[in-house]
PDB file of C-alpha atoms in Angstrom:
ATOM      1  CA  MET A   1       0.304   0.177  -0.418  1.00 48.00           C
ATOM      2  CA  THR A   2       1.408   3.900  -1.037  1.00 52.00           C
ATOM      3  CA  ARG A   3       1.136   5.842   1.947  1.00 59.00           C
ATOM      4  CA  PRO A   4       0.307   9.857   1.281  1.00 58.00           C
ATOM      5  CA  PRO A   5       2.830  12.097   1.774  1.00 58.00           C
ATOM      6  CA  PRO A   6       3.402  13.971   4.171  1.00 57.00           C
ATOM      7  CA  THR A   7       1.990  17.022   4.917  1.00 54.00           C
ATOM      8  CA  PRO A   8       4.527  19.974   4.675  1.00 52.00           C
ATOM      9  CA  PRO A   9       5.143  21.728   7.684  1.00 50.00           C
ATOM     10  CA  ALA A  10       3.515  24.748   8.701  1.00 48.00           C
ATOM     11  CA  SER A  11       5.776  27.734   9.077  1.00 47.00           C
ATOM     12  CA  GLY A  12       4.955  30.490   6.436  1.00 50.00           C
ATOM     13  CA  ARG A  13       1.724  29.507   5.304  1.00 76.00           C
ATOM     14  CA  GLY A  14      -1.283  30.932   7.468  1.00 95.00           C
ATOM     15  CA  VAL A  15      -4.173  28.861   8.317  1.00 97.00           C
ATOM     16  CA  ARG A  16      -6.977  29.710   5.197  1.00 97.00           C
ATOM     17  CA  VAL A  17      -3.820  27.839   2.565  1.00 97.00           C
ATOM     18  CA  ALA A  18      -3.564  25.233   5.046  1.00 97.00           C
ATOM     19  CA  LEU A  19      -7.786  24.246   5.052  1.00 98.00           C
ATOM     20  CA  ALA A  20      -7.605  24.306   1.305  1.00 97.00           C
ATOM     21  CA  GLU A  21      -4.228  22.598   0.906  1.00 97.00           C
ATOM     22  CA  ALA A  22      -5.740  20.411   3.712  1.00 98.00           C
ATOM     23  CA  THR A  23      -8.833  19.754   1.861  1.00 98.00           C
ATOM     24  CA  HIS A  24      -7.438  19.150  -1.679  1.00 98.00           C
ATOM     25  CA  ARG A  25      -4.962  16.215  -0.154  1.00 97.00           C
ATOM     26  CA  LEU A  26      -8.204  14.852   2.008  1.00 98.00           C
ATOM     27  CA  ALA A  27     -11.141  14.290  -0.682  1.00 97.00           C
ATOM     28  CA  GLY A  28      -9.157  11.670  -1.588  1.00 94.00           C
ATOM     29  CA  VAL A  29     -10.150   9.403   1.970  1.00 96.00           C
ATOM     30  CA  SER A  30     -13.354  11.519   3.022  1.00 96.00           C
ATOM     31  CA  ASP A  31     -16.771  12.442   1.574  1.00 95.00           C
ATOM     32  CA  THR A  32     -16.194  15.706   3.561  1.00 97.00           C
ATOM     33  CA  PRO A  33     -12.623  16.638   3.075  1.00 98.00           C
ATOM     34  CA  ARG A  34     -12.652  20.830   3.912  1.00 98.00           C
ATOM     35  CA  LEU A  35     -15.543  19.899   7.018  1.00 98.00           C
ATOM     36  CA  ASP A  36     -12.497  17.491   8.400  1.00 98.00           C
ATOM     37  CA  ALA A  37      -9.882  20.329   7.809  1.00 98.00           C
ATOM     38  CA  GLU A  38     -12.216  22.980   9.379  1.00 98.00           C
ATOM     39  CA  LEU A  39     -13.016  20.488  12.350  1.00 98.00           C
ATOM     40  CA  LEU A  40      -8.630  19.663  12.684  1.00 98.00           C
ATOM     41  CA  MET A  41      -7.463  22.374  12.060  1.00 98.00           C
ATOM     42  CA  ALA A  42      -9.903  24.084  15.548  1.00 98.00           C
ATOM     43  CA  HIS A  43      -8.428  21.143  17.627  1.00 98.00           C
ATOM     44  CA  ALA A  44      -4.942  22.402  16.722  1.00 97.00           C
ATOM     45  CA  LEU A  45      -5.520  25.774  17.604  1.00 97.00           C
ATOM     46  CA  GLY A  46      -7.450  24.792  20.899  1.00 97.00           C
ATOM     47  CA  THR A  47     -10.901  26.107  19.338  1.00 97.00           C
ATOM     48  CA  THR A  48     -14.280  25.452  17.781  1.00 96.00           C
ATOM     49  CA  ARG A  49     -14.614  25.328  13.826  1.00 96.00           C
ATOM     50  CA  GLU A  50     -17.751  28.494  14.547  1.00 96.00           C
ATOM     51  CA  GLN A  51     -14.438  30.415  16.047  1.00 97.00           C
ATOM     52  CA  LEU A  52     -11.604  28.956  13.649  1.00 97.00           C
ATOM     53  CA  LEU A  53     -14.281  30.606  10.956  1.00 96.00           C
ATOM     54  CA  LEU A  54     -15.250  33.590  12.158  1.00 96.00           C
ATOM     55  CA  ARG A  55     -11.755  34.695  14.054  1.00 95.00           C
ATOM     56  CA  HIS A  56      -9.096  32.566  12.780  1.00 95.00           C
ATOM     57  CA  LEU A  57      -8.697  32.362   8.967  1.00 96.00           C
ATOM     58  CA  ASP A  58      -5.361  34.666   8.929  1.00 94.00           C
ATOM     59  CA  ASP A  59      -3.593  33.264  11.923  1.00 96.00           C
ATOM     60  CA  PRO A  60      -0.600  31.352  12.168  1.00 96.00           C
ATOM     61  CA  THR A  61      -0.957  27.787  10.837  1.00 97.00           C
ATOM     62  CA  PRO A  62       0.086  25.201  14.174  1.00 96.00           C
ATOM     63  CA  ASP A  63       2.740  23.108  13.971  1.00 95.00           C
ATOM     64  CA  ALA A  64      -0.155  20.833  15.492  1.00 97.00           C
ATOM     65  CA  PHE A  65      -1.843  20.892  11.893  1.00 98.00           C
ATOM     66  CA  ALA A  66       0.473  18.696  10.240  1.00 97.00           C
ATOM     67  CA  ALA A  67       0.294  15.556  12.408  1.00 98.00           C
ATOM     68  CA  LEU A  68      -3.876  15.580  12.225  1.00 98.00           C
ATOM     69  CA  ILE A  69      -4.053  15.461   8.562  1.00 98.00           C
ATOM     70  CA  ASP A  70      -1.957  12.915   8.486  1.00 98.00           C
ATOM     71  CA  ARG A  71      -3.311  10.792  11.082  1.00 98.00           C
ATOM     72  CA  ARG A  72      -6.016  11.226   8.779  1.00 98.00           C
ATOM     73  CA  LEU A  73      -5.169  10.640   5.623  1.00 98.00           C
ATOM     74  CA  ARG A  74      -4.917   6.992   7.119  1.00 97.00           C
ATOM     75  CA  HIS A  75      -8.739   6.534   7.033  1.00 97.00           C
ATOM     76  CA  GLU A  76      -8.346   7.861  11.171  1.00 97.00           C
ATOM     77  CA  PRO A  77     -12.025   8.996  12.126  1.00 98.00           C
ATOM     78  CA  VAL A  78     -11.784  12.457  12.851  1.00 98.00           C
ATOM     79  CA  ALA A  79     -13.789  11.835  15.960  1.00 98.00           C
ATOM     80  CA  TYR A  80     -10.833   9.253  17.583  1.00 98.00           C
ATOM     81  CA  ILE A  81      -8.765  12.157  16.107  1.00 98.00           C
ATOM     82  CA  THR A  82      -9.589  15.103  18.201  1.00 98.00           C
ATOM     83  CA  GLY A  83     -11.358  13.139  20.473  1.00 98.00           C
ATOM     84  CA  THR A  84     -14.918  14.434  21.118  1.00 97.00           C
ATOM     85  CA  ARG A  85     -18.075  14.238  18.462  1.00 97.00           C
ATOM     86  CA  ASP A  86     -21.126  16.564  18.503  1.00 96.00           C
ATOM     87  CA  PHE A  87     -24.814  14.760  18.623  1.00 98.00           C
ATOM     88  CA  TRP A  88     -27.994  16.804  19.378  1.00 98.00           C
ATOM     89  CA  THR A  89     -27.230  19.130  21.844  1.00 97.00           C
ATOM     90  CA  ILE A  90     -24.957  17.512  23.187  1.00 98.00           C
ATOM     91  CA  SER A  91     -20.351  16.810  23.316  1.00 97.00           C
ATOM     92  CA  LEU A  92     -19.052  13.015  23.597  1.00 98.00           C
ATOM     93  CA  VAL A  93     -16.046  12.463  24.424  1.00 98.00           C
ATOM     94  CA  VAL A  94     -15.467   9.677  22.494  1.00 98.00           C
ATOM     95  CA  GLY A  95     -11.962   7.324  21.383  1.00 97.00           C
ATOM     96  CA  PRO A  96     -11.407   3.837  20.513  1.00 95.00           C
ATOM     97  CA  GLY A  97     -13.581   0.935  21.551  1.00 93.00           C
ATOM     98  CA  VAL A  98     -16.002   3.530  21.032  1.00 96.00           C
ATOM     99  CA  LEU A  99     -19.104   3.224  18.269  1.00 96.00           C
ATOM    100  CA  ILE A 100     -18.764   6.843  17.048  1.00 97.00           C
ATOM    101  CA  PRO A 101     -21.986   8.702  16.425  1.00 98.00           C
ATOM    102  CA  ARG A 102     -23.863   9.708  14.423  1.00 96.00           C
ATOM    103  CA  PRO A 103     -25.982  12.553  12.310  1.00 96.00           C
ATOM    104  CA  ASP A 104     -28.809   9.614  11.666  1.00 96.00           C
ATOM    105  CA  SER A 105     -29.273   8.620  15.219  1.00 98.00           C
ATOM    106  CA  GLU A 106     -31.252  12.009  16.034  1.00 98.00           C
ATOM    107  CA  THR A 107     -33.629  10.493  14.764  1.00 98.00           C
ATOM    108  CA  LEU A 108     -34.915   8.296  17.577  1.00 98.00           C
ATOM    109  CA  ILE A 109     -34.561  11.652  19.653  1.00 98.00           C
ATOM    110  CA  GLU A 110     -36.558  13.483  17.050  1.00 97.00           C
ATOM    111  CA  ALA A 111     -39.569  10.553  17.016  1.00 97.00           C
ATOM    112  CA  ALA A 112     -39.148  10.993  20.491  1.00 97.00           C
ATOM    113  CA  ILE A 113     -39.900  14.219  20.754  1.00 96.00           C
ATOM    114  CA  ASP A 114     -43.600  13.557  18.761  1.00 95.00           C
ATOM    115  CA  HIS A 115     -44.296  10.621  20.252  1.00 93.00           C
ATOM    116  CA  LEU A 116     -43.934  12.567  23.823  1.00 90.00           C
ATOM    117  CA  PRO A 117     -44.663  16.007  24.139  1.00 79.00           C
ATOM    118  CA  ASP A 118     -44.921  17.974  26.803  1.00 77.00           C
ATOM    119  CA  PRO A 119     -45.818  17.248  29.425  1.00 70.00           C
ATOM    120  CA  LYS A 120     -45.978  13.829  28.650  1.00 71.00           C
ATOM    121  CA  ALA A 121     -42.481  14.279  28.740  1.00 88.00           C
ATOM    122  CA  PRO A 122     -40.504  10.306  30.019  1.00 96.00           C
ATOM    123  CA  LEU A 123     -39.707  10.105  32.999  1.00 96.00           C
ATOM    124  CA  ARG A 124     -38.270   6.828  32.523  1.00 98.00           C
ATOM    125  CA  ILE A 125     -35.457   6.297  29.895  1.00 98.00           C
ATOM    126  CA  LEU A 126     -33.519   2.770  28.973  1.00 98.00           C
ATOM    127  CA  ASP A 127     -31.072   3.310  26.285  1.00 98.00           C
ATOM    128  CA  LEU A 128     -30.227  -0.599  24.883  1.00 98.00           C
ATOM    129  CA  GLY A 129     -26.509  -0.453  23.314  1.00 98.00           C
ATOM    130  CA  THR A 130     -25.985   3.043  25.231  1.00 98.00           C
ATOM    131  CA  GLY A 131     -21.781   2.892  23.560  1.00 98.00           C
ATOM    132  CA  PRO A 132     -20.602   6.137  24.975  1.00 98.00           C
ATOM    133  CA  GLY A 133     -24.029   7.379  26.134  1.00 98.00           C
ATOM    134  CA  THR A 134     -24.916   9.152  23.511  1.00 98.00           C
ATOM    135  CA  LEU A 135     -28.434   8.053  23.237  1.00 98.00           C
ATOM    136  CA  LEU A 136     -29.350   8.699  27.211  1.00 98.00           C
ATOM    137  CA  LEU A 137     -27.250  11.836  27.392  1.00 98.00           C
ATOM    138  CA  ALA A 138     -29.178  13.041  25.092  1.00 98.00           C
ATOM    139  CA  ALA A 139     -32.330  12.024  25.928  1.00 98.00           C
ATOM    140  CA  LEU A 140     -31.500  13.581  29.208  1.00 98.00           C
ATOM    141  CA  ALA A 141     -30.204  16.302  28.319  1.00 98.00           C
ATOM    142  CA  GLN A 142     -34.290  17.524  26.240  1.00 96.00           C
ATOM    143  CA  TRP A 143     -35.843  16.133  29.103  1.00 97.00           C
ATOM    144  CA  PRO A 144     -34.609  17.698  32.778  1.00 96.00           C
ATOM    145  CA  GLU A 145     -37.317  15.857  35.058  1.00 95.00           C
ATOM    146  CA  ALA A 146     -35.747  12.388  32.552  1.00 97.00           C
ATOM    147  CA  ARG A 147     -33.650  10.205  34.418  1.00 98.00           C
ATOM    148  CA  GLY A 148     -32.037   7.154  32.900  1.00 98.00           C
ATOM    149  CA  LEU A 149     -30.457   4.153  32.793  1.00 98.00           C
ATOM    150  CA  GLY A 150     -27.486   2.704  29.336  1.00 98.00           C
ATOM    151  CA  VAL A 151     -26.735  -0.556  28.782  1.00 98.00           C
ATOM    152  CA  ASP A 152     -23.597  -1.615  26.919  1.00 98.00           C
ATOM    153  CA  ALA A 153     -21.071  -4.765  26.710  1.00 97.00           C
ATOM    154  CA  SER A 154     -18.455  -2.834  26.264  1.00 97.00           C
ATOM    155  CA  PRO A 155     -16.933  -1.971  29.165  1.00 97.00           C
ATOM    156  CA  ASP A 156     -14.810   0.619  27.201  1.00 96.00           C
ATOM    157  CA  ALA A 157     -17.924   1.989  26.107  1.00 97.00           C
ATOM    158  CA  LEU A 158     -19.570   2.124  29.555  1.00 98.00           C
ATOM    159  CA  ASP A 159     -15.670   4.091  30.377  1.00 98.00           C
ATOM    160  CA  TYR A 160     -16.816   6.844  28.158  1.00 98.00           C
ATOM    161  CA  ALA A 161     -20.043   6.980  29.529  1.00 98.00           C
ATOM    162  CA  ARG A 162     -20.105   7.456  32.705  1.00 98.00           C
ATOM    163  CA  ARG A 163     -17.603  10.122  31.683  1.00 98.00           C
ATOM    164  CA  ASN A 164     -19.637  11.590  29.282  1.00 98.00           C
ATOM    165  CA  ALA A 165     -21.995  11.856  32.440  1.00 98.00           C
ATOM    166  CA  GLU A 166     -19.542  13.584  34.083  1.00 98.00           C
ATOM    167  CA  LEU A 167     -18.715  16.577  31.962  1.00 98.00           C
ATOM    168  CA  LEU A 168     -21.920  17.001  30.954  1.00 98.00           C
ATOM    169  CA  ASP A 169     -23.205  17.533  34.645  1.00 98.00           C
ATOM    170  CA  LEU A 170     -26.073  14.498  34.312  1.00 98.00           C
ATOM    171  CA  ALA A 171     -24.021  11.780  36.606  1.00 98.00           C
ATOM    172  CA  ASP A 172     -27.082  12.490  39.247  1.00 98.00           C
ATOM    173  CA  ARG A 173     -29.379  11.011  36.228  1.00 98.00           C
ATOM    174  CA  ALA A 174     -27.585   8.980  34.812  1.00 98.00           C
ATOM    175  CA  SER A 175     -26.693   5.109  35.038  1.00 98.00           C
ATOM    176  CA  PHE A 176     -24.857   2.913  33.324  1.00 98.00           C
ATOM    177  CA  ARG A 177     -24.770  -1.152  33.953  1.00 98.00           C
ATOM    178  CA  LEU A 178     -22.240  -3.670  31.671  1.00 98.00           C
ATOM    179  CA  GLY A 179     -25.190  -6.105  30.244  1.00 97.00           C
ATOM    180  CA  ASN A 180     -26.328  -8.149  27.777  1.00 96.00           C
ATOM    181  CA  TRP A 181     -29.395  -5.445  26.160  1.00 98.00           C
ATOM    182  CA  ALA A 182     -31.869  -6.301  28.296  1.00 98.00           C
ATOM    183  CA  ASP A 183     -31.731  -8.951  30.499  1.00 97.00           C
ATOM    184  CA  GLY A 184     -31.676  -8.545  33.803  1.00 96.00           C
ATOM    185  CA  VAL A 185     -33.108  -4.704  33.634  1.00 98.00           C
ATOM    186  CA  ALA A 186     -36.819  -4.822  36.080  1.00 96.00           C
ATOM    187  CA  GLY A 187     -39.367  -1.486  35.466  1.00 96.00           C
ATOM    188  CA  GLU A 188     -40.782  -0.260  32.813  1.00 98.00           C
ATOM    189  CA  PHE A 189     -39.861   2.507  31.140  1.00 98.00           C
ATOM    190  CA  ASP A 190     -41.656   5.645  29.168  1.00 97.00           C
ATOM    191  CA  LEU A 191     -38.893   5.273  26.204  1.00 98.00           C
ATOM    192  CA  ILE A 192     -36.396   2.842  25.411  1.00 98.00           C
ATOM    193  CA  LEU A 193     -33.594   4.237  22.590  1.00 98.00           C
ATOM    194  CA  CYS A 194     -31.937   1.012  21.191  1.00 98.00           C
ATOM    195  CA  ASN A 195     -29.496   1.604  18.296  1.00 98.00           C
ATOM    196  CA  PRO A 196     -27.622  -2.093  17.883  1.00 98.00           C
ATOM    197  CA  PRO A 197     -25.637  -3.478  15.516  1.00 97.00           C
ATOM    198  CA  TYR A 198     -27.019  -4.073  11.773  1.00 96.00           C
ATOM    199  CA  ILE A 199     -24.982  -4.435   9.656  1.00 96.00           C
ATOM    200  CA  ALA A 200     -24.416  -7.714   7.804  1.00 95.00           C
ATOM    201  CA  ALA A 201     -21.100 -10.267   8.390  1.00 93.00           C
ATOM    202  CA  GLY A 202     -19.011  -9.743   5.286  1.00 86.00           C
ATOM    203  CA  GLU A 203     -20.753  -6.158   4.447  1.00 91.00           C
ATOM    204  CA  ALA A 204     -17.953  -3.932   2.640  1.00 91.00           C
ATOM    205  CA  LEU A 205     -17.384  -0.696   4.585  1.00 92.00           C
ATOM    206  CA  PRO A 206     -15.367   2.365   4.843  1.00 93.00           C
ATOM    207  CA  ALA A 207     -11.784   2.097   5.665  1.00 93.00           C
ATOM    208  CA  GLU A 208     -11.886   4.858   8.827  1.00 94.00           C
ATOM    209  CA  VAL A 209     -15.226   2.686  10.397  1.00 95.00           C
ATOM    210  CA  ARG A 210     -13.925  -1.026   9.313  1.00 94.00           C
ATOM    211  CA  ASP A 211     -10.277  -0.272  10.513  1.00 94.00           C
ATOM    212  CA  HIS A 212     -10.687   1.995  13.523  1.00 95.00           C
ATOM    213  CA  GLU A 213     -14.777   1.118  15.177  1.00 95.00           C
ATOM    214  CA  PRO A 214     -15.084  -1.901  17.068  1.00 95.00           C
ATOM    215  CA  GLY A 215     -16.737  -4.251  14.836  1.00 94.00           C
ATOM    216  CA  THR A 216     -19.107  -5.967  18.420  1.00 94.00           C
ATOM    217  CA  ALA A 217     -20.836  -2.761  17.470  1.00 95.00           C
ATOM    218  CA  LEU A 218     -21.145  -2.273  14.233  1.00 95.00           C
ATOM    219  CA  PHE A 219     -22.167  -6.319  12.415  1.00 95.00           C
ATOM    220  CA  ALA A 220     -25.137  -7.872  13.903  1.00 96.00           C
ATOM    221  CA  GLY A 221     -24.813 -11.891  11.798  1.00 95.00           C
ATOM    222  CA  PRO A 222     -25.535 -13.007   8.333  1.00 95.00           C
ATOM    223  CA  ASP A 223     -28.322 -10.723   7.971  1.00 96.00           C
ATOM    224  CA  GLY A 224     -27.862  -7.761  10.478  1.00 96.00           C
ATOM    225  CA  LEU A 225     -30.454  -8.794  12.787  1.00 98.00           C
ATOM    226  CA  ASP A 226     -29.396 -10.889  15.096  1.00 98.00           C
ATOM    227  CA  ASP A 227     -29.548  -8.603  17.859  1.00 98.00           C
ATOM    228  CA  TYR A 228     -33.224  -7.810  16.780  1.00 98.00           C
ATOM    229  CA  ARG A 229     -34.093 -10.489  17.056  1.00 98.00           C
ATOM    230  CA  ILE A 230     -33.164 -10.413  21.023  1.00 98.00           C
ATOM    231  CA  VAL A 231     -34.162  -7.125  22.144  1.00 98.00           C
ATOM    232  CA  ALA A 232     -37.645  -7.095  20.553  1.00 98.00           C
ATOM    233  CA  THR A 233     -38.485 -10.486  22.657  1.00 98.00           C
ATOM    234  CA  GLN A 234     -37.646  -8.043  25.909  1.00 98.00           C
ATOM    235  CA  LEU A 235     -39.533  -4.505  24.667  1.00 98.00           C
ATOM    236  CA  PRO A 236     -43.335  -5.363  25.859  1.00 98.00           C
ATOM    237  CA  ARG A 237     -42.459  -6.155  29.296  1.00 98.00           C
ATOM    238  CA  LEU A 238     -40.394  -3.068  29.124  1.00 98.00           C
ATOM    239  CA  ILE A 239     -42.060  -0.466  27.753  1.00 98.00           C
ATOM    240  CA  ALA A 240     -45.003   1.734  30.081  1.00 96.00           C
ATOM    241  CA  PRO A 241     -48.530   2.087  29.438  1.00 95.00           C
ATOM    242  CA  GLY A 242     -48.475   5.215  26.797  1.00 94.00           C
ATOM    243  CA  GLY A 243     -44.430   4.489  26.448  1.00 96.00           C
ATOM    244  CA  MET A 244     -42.324   3.738  23.587  1.00 97.00           C
ATOM    245  CA  ALA A 245     -39.512   2.179  21.814  1.00 98.00           C
ATOM    246  CA  ALA A 246     -37.761   4.208  18.679  1.00 98.00           C
ATOM    247  CA  ILE A 247     -35.097   1.671  17.598  1.00 98.00           C
ATOM    248  CA  GLU A 248     -32.149   2.953  14.406  1.00 98.00           C
ATOM    249  CA  ILE A 249     -32.370   0.598  11.712  1.00 98.00           C
ATOM    250  CA  GLY A 250     -30.401  -0.114   8.833  1.00 97.00           C
ATOM    251  CA  ALA A 251     -31.964   1.521   5.679  1.00 95.00           C
ATOM    252  CA  THR A 252     -33.220  -1.153   4.059  1.00 96.00           C
ATOM    253  CA  GLN A 253     -34.566  -3.341   7.017  1.00 98.00           C
ATOM    254  CA  ALA A 254     -37.820  -2.104   7.996  1.00 98.00           C
ATOM    255  CA  THR A 255     -39.726  -4.526   6.794  1.00 98.00           C
ATOM    256  CA  ALA A 256     -37.759  -6.967   8.249  1.00 98.00           C
ATOM    257  CA  VAL A 257     -37.113  -5.256  12.031  1.00 98.00           C
ATOM    258  CA  SER A 258     -40.849  -4.305  11.806  1.00 98.00           C
ATOM    259  CA  ALA A 259     -42.027  -7.889  11.782  1.00 98.00           C
ATOM    260  CA  LEU A 260     -39.787  -9.033  14.339  1.00 98.00           C
ATOM    261  CA  LEU A 261     -41.637  -6.170  16.267  1.00 98.00           C
ATOM    262  CA  ALA A 262     -45.545  -6.801  15.356  1.00 98.00           C
ATOM    263  CA  ALA A 263     -44.463 -11.065  15.989  1.00 98.00           C
ATOM    264  CA  GLN A 264     -44.443  -9.657  19.832  1.00 98.00           C
ATOM    265  CA  GLY A 265     -47.350  -7.970  19.912  1.00 98.00           C
ATOM    266  CA  LEU A 266     -46.474  -5.055  19.719  1.00 98.00           C
ATOM    267  CA  ASN A 267     -47.772  -1.869  16.973  1.00 98.00           C
ATOM    268  CA  VAL A 268     -45.097  -0.169  14.940  1.00 98.00           C
ATOM    269  CA  ALA A 269     -44.366   2.770  12.606  1.00 98.00           C
ATOM    270  CA  VAL A 270     -41.077   3.298  10.544  1.00 98.00           C
ATOM    271  CA  ARG A 271     -39.798   6.997  10.171  1.00 98.00           C
ATOM    272  CA  ARG A 272     -37.070   8.310   7.833  1.00 97.00           C
ATOM    273  CA  ASP A 273     -33.485  10.986   8.615  1.00 96.00           C
ATOM    274  CA  LEU A 274     -33.027  13.419   6.683  1.00 94.00           C
ATOM    275  CA  ALA A 275     -32.054  12.002   4.168  1.00 95.00           C
ATOM    276  CA  GLY A 276     -35.511  10.318   3.282  1.00 96.00           C
ATOM    277  CA  ARG A 277     -34.164   6.560   3.992  1.00 97.00           C
ATOM    278  CA  ASP A 278     -35.659   4.762   6.260  1.00 98.00           C
ATOM    279  CA  ARG A 279     -33.825   5.009  10.287  1.00 98.00           C
ATOM    280  CA  CYS A 280     -36.067   4.278  12.929  1.00 98.00           C
ATOM    281  CA  VAL A 281     -38.984   2.001  14.066  1.00 98.00           C
ATOM    282  CA  ILE A 282     -41.105   2.994  16.168  1.00 98.00           C
ATOM    283  CA  ALA A 283     -42.551   1.041  18.910  1.00 98.00           C
ATOM    284  CA  THR A 284     -45.753   0.921  20.836  1.00 98.00           C
ATOM    285  CA  PRO A 285     -48.073  -0.872  23.445  1.00 96.00           C
TER     286      PRO A 285
END
C-alpha cells in the first residue's frame, strides 16, 4: 500500500492556505474533506470550528495541524483524532473502542419528541447499547426531569459513558450497567432507545469504519438482524403504558424489523431520516 506524502511543515503558511491544501489532500479519503480539515484545524488551535471561521483564518498555522492531517490520510476517523463528537445538543468524548455517534441516530430523539410531547415527557428512559452514552445523555439533556439507565456489553464503552455523564453534569440522573441488552433489567420505561449493530457480516465498509470502530458495535450476523431478534422479545415487558421504543435500523431493514416487533404484539411505525431513508422503527404497546 502506498503511503500518502507527509503534510508540508506549517511554517510560512496561514490557516486559510493550509485549509485549502488540506481539503485537496483529504478529498481522496473523505466525503467531507473541507469539514474534516476545519475540525482538525480548530482542534489544533484549541478553539471551535465556528470561532475558527470567524476569527482565525488569517492566523499562522499551528505545527500540530500537519500530524493531524497525516492521521486522517490514514483513514483514522476525525472523532478519534479530536476525541469529541457533537450529537443533538451535547458534545461527547469518544475514542477507540466505542461507536462514533452519527447524525442519523438523532432521528430517534426526534421520534421521541413527536410521540411524547410536553407535558408527557418521559420520566424513565432506557438506552440499550448505549455506547459512550449517546442516546441516553441526549435524551436526559432534552428532558430535565427524566432519569435513565444505559446498558452496554462493552466495559470500554461504559467508561466513556460515565465520563460523558460527569462532563455534562448528568451523572446524578444517569446510571450505567454492563449487560446483554435488557437481560436482568426490571421495571417499565416511558422511552426506550436502541441503536444495535445491524450490518451483515462480510458487508463492505469504508476503511475508517472497518479498521477503527469496534466490530461488535457494527456487525449482527449473516443478515444483520441477530440483535433485533433478541431485543424484540424483551421490549413488551419494558415499555410502559403510553410509552414507546425507538430503534435504529439500516435503510433496508424496516420490513424485517417491523415484522419481528409485530410478532411480539407491538404496534410499529417507521420514521425516515433527513435524507429520506428508513432509519427508526417506533414500537408501542
